[in-house]
Amino acid sequence: MNTATPIDLRSDTVTRPSPQMRAAIAAAPVGDDQYGDDPTVNALQERVAALLGKEAALWLPSGTMANQVALRTLTRPGDDVIVSREAHAVWHEAGGSAANAGVQLTEIGAQGVFSEEQFIASIKPRDHPIYPATTLVEIENTHNRSGGVVFPHDETMRICARARQLAIASFLDGARLWNVAAASGVPLIELAAPFDLVAVSLSKGLGAPGGSLLAGSRDIVLRAIRHRRMMGGAMRQVGIFAAAGIFALDNNMGRLVEDHANARLIAERLARSRRIVIDLATVQTNILVFQLSPDASDAATLVAEARERGVLINAFGPRTVRAVTHLDVSREQCATAADVLLELAEAPRV
Ligand SMILES: *Cc1c(COP(=O)(O)O)cnc(C)c1O
C-alpha cells in the first residue's frame, strides 16, 4: 500500500483551498445575503455577470442546485427538456429533474454533442393533446461523461437561434465553461451569448471549495432567486465562499491550460496500451474517459489496484474509467499516474 499522499484524479472537485485562498476567505467582508448585505457575494455576482455578458448573476451552493433551479425557472411540470446523451442532469443529479421540476429529459446526439437537425427532430410541439411540450434545450459544455469534450460553438449558435424562434428556452450547463474558453479560445461572453441562462461552477477546475452561479437577464435571475429559496439554497454570510470564488477567478483561470496538457499527457501514454481504448480526439480539456478492452481487468479492479499504488480514479461503467486533472496534481504526478495505470492494464491477468 502506497502511504504517501495519493495522486487524486477522481475529479477536479477534490482540490483543497490553498493558504492564499484561505487568507482571502478570512479577510472577506460579509453580511446577510438574504438582505442583500454581503458585499463579497454581490461583487462576485456582478463580476460573473460581466464575464458572461449577462445582466445579472446569482450565487448558489452547488452546480447541481444551479441546474435544478434553472429547470424550475425555465419549465413547468410535464414539460420536455432536450439534453445531450449522458448529460449531468440525467446521470449525476439523483433524479432531481423529475423530482424537483417534474420534467422529462430527452437525450439526443452522441459523445456529448448534437446537431441542429437532431434538435429539430426531437422537438415536441406545445398545445398538442398528446405530446409533452418541449420548452427547454440544455447544452452541457464541456461534457463530463464524454471526456470533457467541447460543444462546437457554431452548432450552439444554430441550436439556440432555432430554439428562440420556437420560444424554447435555452440553458447552458457550463460547470466547466472556463475550460471551454481555455481550450477553444472562444471568449466566455461569446460562449454564453446564445443562452437565456448559464450555469458556471467555481468548485471544479478553479479550485474553490464551493459555489456555482446562474447568469441571465434580470427577470430570469429574479425568478431563480425565488426557486433557490424554495430549494433551501438561500444562505447568509456567503461572502466566505464568494471570496474563494473571486480569488479563483483572479488566480486559477490562466493555468487551466496546464490541466489540459496534463490530461493529454496521460491520454497519450494510455493510448500505447492495446488494452486501453481511448479516443484521443475526445481529450480536449481536463477529463479523460477510457474503456478497458475485454482482455484487461474490469474498471472496478483497475480502480482498486490503482488505489493500492496511490492513484485514485473513478469507474464510470463496468469497463469505463474516468480521470480528471486539476490544480492539485502536477505534471510529474500525472506522468507517474499514467505509468501506474499503463502497468496495471498491461499486467498479465490470472
Ligand atoms: C460537477 C458538475 C455539475 C454539478 O456540480 P456540483 O457542484 O458537483 O453539484 C453540473 N454539471 C456538470 C457538467 C458537472 O460536471
Short mmCIF file of C-alpha atoms and ligand atoms in Angstrom, two decimals:
data_model
loop_
_atom_site.label_atom_id
_atom_site.label_comp_id
_atom_site.label_asym_id
_atom_site.label_seq_id
_atom_site.Cartn_x
_atom_site.Cartn_y
_atom_site.Cartn_z
CA MET A 1 0.00 0.00 0.00
CA ASN A 2 1.35 3.38 -1.00
CA THR A 3 1.01 5.57 2.08
CA ALA A 4 2.18 8.84 0.50
CA THR A 5 -0.47 11.40 -0.45
CA PRO A 6 -2.37 9.80 -3.31
CA ILE A 7 -2.45 11.28 -6.80
CA ASP A 8 -6.15 12.06 -6.83
CA LEU A 9 -7.60 12.05 -10.34
CA ARG A 10 -11.16 11.18 -9.30
CA SER A 11 -12.42 14.68 -10.06
CA ASP A 12 -11.41 18.32 -10.28
CA THR A 13 -13.66 18.83 -7.24
CA VAL A 14 -11.11 17.26 -4.87
CA THR A 15 -8.85 20.35 -4.73
CA ARG A 16 -8.30 21.96 -1.34
CA PRO A 17 -8.16 25.72 -0.84
CA SER A 18 -4.57 26.99 -0.87
CA PRO A 19 -3.23 29.06 2.06
CA GLN A 20 -3.64 32.19 -0.11
CA MET A 21 -7.26 31.30 -0.89
CA ARG A 22 -7.87 30.68 2.81
CA ALA A 23 -6.38 34.10 3.57
CA ALA A 24 -8.76 35.69 1.06
CA ILE A 25 -11.67 33.88 2.72
CA ALA A 26 -10.57 35.05 6.18
CA ALA A 27 -10.27 38.67 5.04
CA ALA A 28 -13.62 38.87 3.20
CA PRO A 29 -16.22 41.38 4.39
CA VAL A 30 -19.55 39.56 4.77
CA GLY A 31 -23.18 40.25 5.58
CA ASP A 32 -26.59 38.60 5.43
CA ASP A 33 -27.11 37.77 1.75
CA GLN A 34 -30.87 37.40 2.28
CA TYR A 35 -30.90 41.15 2.95
CA GLY A 36 -28.56 41.77 0.02
CA ASP A 37 -25.94 42.77 2.60
CA ASP A 38 -22.99 40.57 1.63
CA PRO A 39 -20.58 42.82 -0.28
CA THR A 40 -18.34 39.95 -1.34
CA VAL A 41 -21.09 37.84 -2.90
CA ASN A 42 -22.50 40.98 -4.52
CA ALA A 43 -19.09 41.68 -6.05
CA LEU A 44 -18.75 38.09 -7.28
CA GLN A 45 -22.23 38.11 -8.82
CA GLU A 46 -21.51 41.37 -10.66
CA ARG A 47 -18.14 40.08 -11.81
CA VAL A 48 -19.54 36.81 -13.20
CA ALA A 49 -22.48 38.60 -14.86
CA ALA A 50 -19.96 40.87 -16.61
CA LEU A 51 -17.67 37.96 -17.53
CA LEU A 52 -20.60 36.18 -19.18
CA GLY A 53 -22.16 39.29 -20.68
CA LYS A 54 -25.44 38.92 -18.78
CA GLU A 55 -27.50 41.45 -16.80
CA ALA A 56 -27.34 39.57 -13.52
CA ALA A 57 -25.89 36.54 -11.77
CA LEU A 58 -26.89 34.56 -8.71
CA TRP A 59 -24.67 32.55 -6.37
CA LEU A 60 -25.79 29.01 -5.47
CA PRO A 61 -24.17 26.45 -3.19
CA SER A 62 -23.63 23.80 -5.89
CA GLY A 63 -23.75 23.17 -9.61
CA THR A 64 -26.49 20.62 -9.13
CA MET A 65 -28.66 23.21 -7.41
CA ALA A 66 -27.89 25.68 -10.20
CA ASN A 67 -29.07 23.13 -12.76
CA GLN A 68 -32.17 22.28 -10.74
CA VAL A 69 -33.07 25.93 -10.16
CA ALA A 70 -32.59 26.54 -13.90
CA LEU A 71 -35.08 23.78 -14.70
CA ARG A 72 -37.61 25.12 -12.18
CA THR A 73 -37.18 28.63 -13.55
CA LEU A 74 -37.48 27.80 -17.25
CA THR A 75 -40.02 24.94 -17.37
CA ARG A 76 -43.31 23.71 -15.96
CA PRO A 77 -44.12 20.20 -14.69
CA GLY A 78 -44.85 17.84 -17.57
CA ASP A 79 -42.55 19.68 -19.96
CA ASP A 80 -39.91 18.02 -22.12
CA VAL A 81 -36.27 19.13 -21.92
CA ILE A 82 -33.86 18.18 -24.71
CA VAL A 83 -30.36 17.36 -23.45
CA SER A 84 -27.22 15.67 -24.70
CA ARG A 85 -26.87 11.93 -24.18
CA GLU A 86 -25.48 11.13 -20.73
CA ALA A 87 -25.95 14.70 -19.55
CA HIS A 88 -25.08 15.56 -15.95
CA ALA A 89 -28.80 16.08 -15.29
CA VAL A 90 -29.50 12.53 -16.44
CA TRP A 91 -26.76 10.72 -14.52
CA HIS A 92 -25.49 12.83 -11.66
CA GLU A 93 -28.38 14.74 -10.09
CA ALA A 94 -30.13 11.90 -8.25
CA GLY A 95 -33.23 12.17 -10.42
CA GLY A 96 -33.73 15.77 -9.32
CA SER A 97 -35.09 16.89 -12.70
CA ALA A 98 -38.09 14.63 -12.26
CA ALA A 99 -38.45 15.17 -8.51
CA ASN A 100 -37.91 18.96 -8.43
CA ALA A 101 -39.05 20.29 -11.78
CA GLY A 102 -41.30 17.40 -12.85
CA VAL A 103 -39.82 17.41 -16.34
CA GLN A 104 -38.77 14.60 -18.62
CA LEU A 105 -35.33 14.64 -20.20
CA THR A 106 -34.94 13.59 -23.83
CA GLU A 107 -31.36 12.58 -24.59
CA ILE A 108 -30.14 13.16 -28.14
CA GLY A 109 -26.91 13.08 -30.13
CA ALA A 110 -23.73 11.22 -29.23
CA GLN A 111 -20.45 11.86 -27.41
CA GLY A 112 -21.88 14.88 -25.64
CA VAL A 113 -22.87 16.85 -28.71
CA PHE A 114 -25.88 17.08 -31.01
CA SER A 115 -26.74 18.92 -34.19
CA GLU A 116 -29.43 21.45 -35.02
CA GLU A 117 -31.09 18.78 -37.18
CA GLN A 118 -31.19 16.29 -34.30
CA PHE A 119 -32.58 19.01 -32.06
CA ILE A 120 -35.32 19.92 -34.53
CA ALA A 121 -36.23 16.25 -34.99
CA SER A 122 -36.79 15.81 -31.23
CA ILE A 123 -38.88 18.91 -30.54
CA LYS A 124 -42.40 18.08 -29.40
CA PRO A 125 -44.80 20.89 -30.26
CA ARG A 126 -46.74 22.63 -27.49
CA ASP A 127 -50.54 22.92 -27.49
CA HIS A 128 -50.76 19.31 -28.60
CA PRO A 129 -53.10 16.99 -26.70
CA ILE A 130 -50.60 14.12 -26.62
CA TYR A 131 -47.04 15.43 -26.75
CA PRO A 132 -45.12 16.78 -23.75
CA ALA A 133 -44.22 20.33 -24.75
CA THR A 134 -40.52 20.89 -25.38
CA THR A 135 -39.87 24.16 -23.54
CA LEU A 136 -36.13 23.96 -22.90
CA VAL A 137 -32.92 22.85 -24.59
CA GLU A 138 -29.89 22.27 -22.39
CA ILE A 139 -26.30 22.07 -23.62
CA GLU A 140 -23.51 20.77 -21.39
CA ASN A 141 -20.16 22.35 -22.22
CA THR A 142 -17.70 20.78 -21.55
CA HIS A 143 -19.44 17.43 -21.47
CA ASN A 144 -18.41 15.49 -18.39
CA ARG A 145 -19.25 11.87 -19.23
CA SER A 146 -17.98 12.18 -22.80
CA GLY A 147 -14.48 13.07 -21.62
CA GLY A 148 -14.71 16.83 -21.31
CA VAL A 149 -15.44 17.47 -24.98
CA VAL A 150 -16.19 20.98 -26.19
CA PHE A 151 -19.57 21.59 -27.85
CA PRO A 152 -18.91 23.18 -31.28
CA HIS A 153 -19.77 26.86 -30.96
CA ASP A 154 -21.27 27.30 -34.42
CA GLU A 155 -23.68 24.43 -33.73
CA THR A 156 -24.58 26.01 -30.37
CA MET A 157 -25.46 29.26 -32.11
CA ARG A 158 -27.66 27.48 -34.66
CA ILE A 159 -29.45 25.42 -32.00
CA CYS A 160 -30.11 28.39 -29.72
CA ALA A 161 -31.26 30.62 -32.59
CA ARG A 162 -33.72 27.94 -33.66
CA ALA A 163 -34.88 27.48 -30.07
CA ARG A 164 -35.52 31.21 -29.74
CA GLN A 165 -37.59 31.22 -32.95
CA LEU A 166 -39.75 28.47 -31.46
CA ALA A 167 -40.00 30.10 -28.00
CA ILE A 168 -37.98 27.28 -26.48
CA ALA A 169 -35.72 28.49 -23.67
CA SER A 170 -32.01 27.64 -23.71
CA PHE A 171 -29.78 26.71 -20.78
CA LEU A 172 -26.04 26.13 -20.68
CA ASP A 173 -24.68 23.76 -18.06
CA GLY A 174 -21.28 25.37 -18.14
CA ALA A 175 -19.90 23.92 -14.92
CA ARG A 176 -16.61 23.74 -16.85
CA LEU A 177 -17.19 26.66 -19.24
CA TRP A 178 -13.84 28.11 -18.13
CA ASN A 179 -12.19 25.04 -19.66
CA VAL A 180 -14.06 25.60 -22.92
CA ALA A 181 -12.73 29.14 -23.18
CA ALA A 182 -9.20 27.97 -22.36
CA ALA A 183 -9.33 25.11 -24.89
CA SER A 184 -11.15 26.78 -27.77
CA GLY A 185 -10.07 30.40 -27.47
CA VAL A 186 -13.71 31.48 -27.83
CA PRO A 187 -14.29 34.24 -25.24
CA LEU A 188 -16.64 33.48 -22.33
CA ILE A 189 -19.02 36.23 -23.43
CA GLU A 190 -19.45 34.61 -26.84
CA LEU A 191 -19.85 31.15 -25.35
CA ALA A 192 -22.63 32.43 -23.06
CA ALA A 193 -24.32 34.79 -25.53
CA PRO A 194 -26.67 32.33 -27.28
CA PHE A 195 -28.27 31.19 -23.99
CA ASP A 196 -31.08 32.56 -21.81
CA LEU A 197 -29.44 31.17 -18.69
CA VAL A 198 -25.91 29.96 -17.98
CA ALA A 199 -24.52 27.97 -15.05
CA VAL A 200 -20.82 28.07 -14.13
CA SER A 201 -19.01 26.37 -11.27
CA LEU A 202 -16.23 27.67 -9.06
CA SER A 203 -15.52 24.34 -7.39
CA LYS A 204 -14.25 22.39 -10.39
CA GLY A 205 -11.06 23.46 -12.17
CA LEU A 206 -10.99 26.85 -10.45
CA GLY A 207 -10.42 25.17 -7.11
CA ALA A 208 -12.86 26.97 -4.80
CA PRO A 209 -14.44 24.90 -2.00
CA GLY A 210 -17.97 25.52 -3.28
CA GLY A 211 -20.28 27.74 -5.25
CA SER A 212 -21.84 27.98 -8.68
CA LEU A 213 -23.58 30.87 -10.39
CA LEU A 214 -26.52 31.28 -12.71
CA ALA A 215 -26.33 34.22 -15.10
CA GLY A 216 -29.04 35.63 -17.33
CA SER A 217 -31.45 38.53 -17.74
CA ARG A 218 -32.54 40.38 -14.61
CA ASP A 219 -36.04 38.98 -15.00
CA ILE A 220 -34.93 35.35 -15.19
CA VAL A 221 -32.48 35.77 -12.30
CA LEU A 222 -35.25 37.27 -10.14
CA ARG A 223 -37.31 34.15 -10.76
CA ALA A 224 -34.29 31.97 -9.99
CA ILE A 225 -33.83 33.73 -6.64
CA ARG A 226 -37.28 32.55 -5.57
CA HIS A 227 -36.54 28.94 -6.63
CA ARG A 228 -33.19 28.98 -4.84
CA ARG A 229 -35.05 29.91 -1.65
CA MET A 230 -37.68 27.23 -2.28
CA MET A 231 -34.96 24.59 -2.59
CA GLY A 232 -33.33 25.71 0.64
CA GLY A 233 -30.25 27.12 -1.05
CA ALA A 234 -30.63 30.71 0.17
CA MET A 235 -27.75 31.20 2.61
CA ARG A 236 -26.45 34.04 4.76
CA GLN A 237 -22.79 35.11 5.03
CA VAL A 238 -21.88 33.55 1.69
CA GLY A 239 -19.03 36.01 1.22
CA ILE A 240 -16.96 33.29 2.89
CA PHE A 241 -17.46 31.21 -0.27
CA ALA A 242 -17.62 34.13 -2.67
CA ALA A 243 -14.18 35.33 -1.56
CA ALA A 244 -12.77 31.96 -2.59
CA GLY A 245 -14.56 32.34 -5.92
CA ILE A 246 -13.11 35.79 -6.56
CA PHE A 247 -9.66 34.51 -5.62
CA ALA A 248 -10.14 31.58 -8.02
CA LEU A 249 -11.17 33.85 -10.90
CA ASP A 250 -8.14 36.06 -10.25
CA ASN A 251 -5.56 33.32 -9.87
CA ASN A 252 -6.67 29.96 -11.23
CA MET A 253 -8.19 30.70 -14.63
CA GLY A 254 -4.98 31.23 -16.59
CA ARG A 255 -3.50 27.90 -15.54
CA LEU A 256 -6.36 25.68 -16.82
CA VAL A 257 -4.35 25.04 -19.99
CA GLU A 258 -1.83 23.17 -17.80
CA ASP A 259 -4.59 20.78 -16.72
CA HIS A 260 -5.46 20.24 -20.38
CA ALA A 261 -1.84 19.49 -21.27
CA ASN A 262 -1.61 17.07 -18.33
CA ALA A 263 -4.78 15.21 -19.38
CA ARG A 264 -3.31 14.96 -22.86
CA LEU A 265 -0.05 13.55 -21.45
CA ILE A 266 -1.91 10.83 -19.54
CA ALA A 267 -4.15 10.03 -22.51
CA GLU A 268 -1.26 9.70 -24.96
CA ARG A 269 0.58 7.38 -22.62
CA LEU A 270 -2.50 5.21 -22.02
CA ALA A 271 -3.16 5.02 -25.75
CA ARG A 272 0.05 2.96 -26.06
CA SER A 273 -1.73 0.03 -24.44
CA ARG A 274 -3.70 -2.33 -26.63
CA ARG A 275 -5.89 -3.00 -23.60
CA ILE A 276 -6.95 0.62 -23.21
CA VAL A 277 -9.32 2.12 -25.73
CA ILE A 278 -9.19 5.90 -25.71
CA ASP A 279 -10.23 8.29 -28.44
CA LEU A 280 -7.56 10.97 -28.26
CA ALA A 281 -9.82 13.33 -30.21
CA THR A 282 -12.12 13.48 -27.16
CA VAL A 283 -9.32 14.58 -24.82
CA GLN A 284 -9.79 18.30 -25.39
CA THR A 285 -9.78 19.61 -21.82
CA ASN A 286 -9.06 18.19 -18.35
CA ILE A 287 -11.08 14.94 -18.45
CA LEU A 288 -10.24 11.60 -19.96
CA VAL A 289 -12.65 8.72 -20.24
CA PHE A 290 -11.34 5.39 -21.46
CA GLN A 291 -12.52 1.83 -21.96
CA LEU A 292 -10.77 -1.33 -20.84
CA SER A 293 -10.69 -3.99 -23.53
CA PRO A 294 -12.09 -7.47 -22.74
CA ASP A 295 -8.59 -8.90 -22.09
CA ALA A 296 -7.83 -6.23 -19.45
CA SER A 297 -9.21 -6.20 -15.92
CA ASP A 298 -12.59 -4.55 -15.41
CA ALA A 299 -12.95 -0.96 -14.21
CA ALA A 300 -13.61 -1.81 -10.55
CA THR A 301 -10.45 -3.96 -10.41
CA LEU A 302 -8.30 -1.30 -12.07
CA VAL A 303 -9.65 1.36 -9.69
CA ALA A 304 -8.87 -0.84 -6.66
CA GLU A 305 -5.38 -1.78 -7.90
CA ALA A 306 -4.57 1.82 -8.77
CA ARG A 307 -5.64 2.90 -5.28
CA GLU A 308 -3.14 0.41 -3.82
CA ARG A 309 -0.49 2.15 -5.91
CA GLY A 310 -1.53 5.61 -4.75
CA VAL A 311 -3.52 6.66 -7.82
CA LEU A 312 -7.22 7.49 -7.43
CA ILE A 313 -9.55 7.29 -10.43
CA ASN A 314 -13.27 6.61 -10.92
CA ALA A 315 -15.13 3.71 -12.54
CA PHE A 316 -17.80 5.19 -14.82
CA GLY A 317 -19.14 1.85 -16.06
CA PRO A 318 -18.23 -1.86 -15.98
CA ARG A 319 -15.25 -1.24 -18.29
CA THR A 320 -15.23 2.56 -18.36
CA VAL A 321 -12.86 4.71 -16.31
CA ARG A 322 -12.61 8.47 -15.83
CA ALA A 323 -9.60 10.52 -14.74
CA VAL A 324 -9.59 14.30 -14.25
CA THR A 325 -6.64 16.66 -13.93
CA HIS A 326 -6.68 19.78 -11.75
CA LEU A 327 -4.54 22.31 -9.90
CA ASP A 328 -3.62 19.90 -7.09
CA VAL A 329 -1.83 17.42 -9.38
CA SER A 330 1.48 18.33 -11.01
CA ARG A 331 2.67 17.30 -14.45
CA GLU A 332 5.12 14.92 -12.81
CA GLN A 333 2.34 13.29 -10.77
CA CYS A 334 0.23 12.93 -13.91
CA ALA A 335 3.14 11.19 -15.66
CA THR A 336 3.54 8.86 -12.67
CA ALA A 337 -0.19 8.12 -12.63
CA ALA A 338 -0.15 7.32 -16.34
CA ASP A 339 2.76 4.90 -15.84
CA VAL A 340 0.93 3.15 -12.98
CA LEU A 341 -2.28 2.80 -14.99
CA LEU A 342 -0.39 1.57 -18.04
CA GLU A 343 1.48 -1.02 -16.00
CA LEU A 344 -1.71 -2.27 -14.33
CA ALA A 345 -3.57 -2.51 -17.63
CA GLU A 346 -0.68 -4.43 -19.20
CA ALA A 347 -0.09 -6.78 -16.26
CA PRO A 348 -0.83 -10.44 -17.12
CA ARG A 349 -4.27 -11.42 -15.80
CA VAL A 350 -4.51 -14.66 -13.84
C1 LIG B 1 -19.97 18.86 -11.50
C2 LIG B 1 -20.99 19.21 -12.48
C3 LIG B 1 -22.21 19.80 -12.09
C4 LIG B 1 -22.66 19.93 -10.66
O1 LIG B 1 -21.79 20.44 -9.77
P1 LIG B 1 -21.84 20.11 -8.19
O2 LIG B 1 -21.28 21.36 -7.63
O3 LIG B 1 -20.98 18.91 -8.01
O4 LIG B 1 -23.24 19.88 -7.77
C5 LIG B 1 -23.08 20.17 -13.10
N1 LIG B 1 -22.81 19.95 -14.37
C6 LIG B 1 -21.67 19.38 -14.79
C7 LIG B 1 -21.42 19.20 -16.24
C8 LIG B 1 -20.73 18.97 -13.85
O5 LIG B 1 -19.62 18.36 -14.27
#
